[in-house]
C-alpha positions as MATLAB code, in Angstrom:
seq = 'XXXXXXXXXXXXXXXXXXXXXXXXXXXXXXXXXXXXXXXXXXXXXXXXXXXXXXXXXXXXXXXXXXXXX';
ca = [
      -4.039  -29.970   11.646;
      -1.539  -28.875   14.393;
       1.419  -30.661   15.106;
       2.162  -31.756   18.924;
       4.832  -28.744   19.226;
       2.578  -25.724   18.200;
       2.416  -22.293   19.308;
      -0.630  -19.913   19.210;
      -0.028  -15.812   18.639;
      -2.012  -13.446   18.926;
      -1.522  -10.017   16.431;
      -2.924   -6.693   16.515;
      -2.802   -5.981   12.851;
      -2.078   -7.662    9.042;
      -0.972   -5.997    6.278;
      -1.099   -7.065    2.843;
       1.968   -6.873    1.382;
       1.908   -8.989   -2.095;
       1.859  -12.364   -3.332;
       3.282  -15.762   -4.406;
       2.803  -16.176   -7.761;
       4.069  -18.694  -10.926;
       5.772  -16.123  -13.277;
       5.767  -16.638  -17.097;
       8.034  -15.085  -19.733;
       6.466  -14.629  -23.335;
       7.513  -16.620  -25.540;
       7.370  -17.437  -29.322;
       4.422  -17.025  -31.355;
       2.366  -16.108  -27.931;
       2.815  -19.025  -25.692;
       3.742  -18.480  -22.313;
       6.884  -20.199  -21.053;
       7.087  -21.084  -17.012;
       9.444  -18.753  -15.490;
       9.934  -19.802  -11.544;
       6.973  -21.235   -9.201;
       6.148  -19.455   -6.373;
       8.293  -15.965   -6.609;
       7.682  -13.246   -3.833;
       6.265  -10.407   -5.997;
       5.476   -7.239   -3.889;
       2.378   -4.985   -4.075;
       4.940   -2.520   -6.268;
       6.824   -4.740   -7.970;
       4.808   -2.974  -11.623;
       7.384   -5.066  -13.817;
       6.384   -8.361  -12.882;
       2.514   -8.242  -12.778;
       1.728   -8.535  -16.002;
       3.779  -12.058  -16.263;
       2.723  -13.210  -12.734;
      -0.291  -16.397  -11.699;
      -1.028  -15.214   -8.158;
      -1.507  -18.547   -6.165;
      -1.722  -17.126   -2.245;
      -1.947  -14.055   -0.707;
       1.453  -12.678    1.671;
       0.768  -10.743    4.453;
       2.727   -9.180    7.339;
       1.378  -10.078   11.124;
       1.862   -7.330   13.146;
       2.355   -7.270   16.785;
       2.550  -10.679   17.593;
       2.208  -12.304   21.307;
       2.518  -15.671   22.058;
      -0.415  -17.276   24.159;
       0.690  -19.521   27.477;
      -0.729  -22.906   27.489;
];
């Protein structure tokens, strides 16, 4: 649902470029232990994949234009 003070953009391209994600530490004896809640963690950011819980998708909107009313 828009708001009453919206804009609308146009872009000419999106790139992926990682994710938000709920990052977990091991801890003892196996169990995971919550680590921070929705952390920027980049395409090539190798040392935190294995502890992150993707939850949405972050891309970058190229080329963006506003559209006039």
């Amino acid at each position: 649902m828009l708001r009453e003070d919206f804009a609308v953009y146009t872009v000419t391209s999106v790139r992926p470029s990682g994710v938000l994600a709920d990052l977990y530490r091991p801890g003892v004896l196996r169990a995971l232990e919550p680590n921070g809640h929705n952390i920027f963690v980049a395409w090539d950011d190798f040392q935190n994949h294995p502890f992150a819980l993707a939850v949405a998708q972050v891309v970058e909107l190229r080329g963006m234009k506003p559209i006039s009313p």
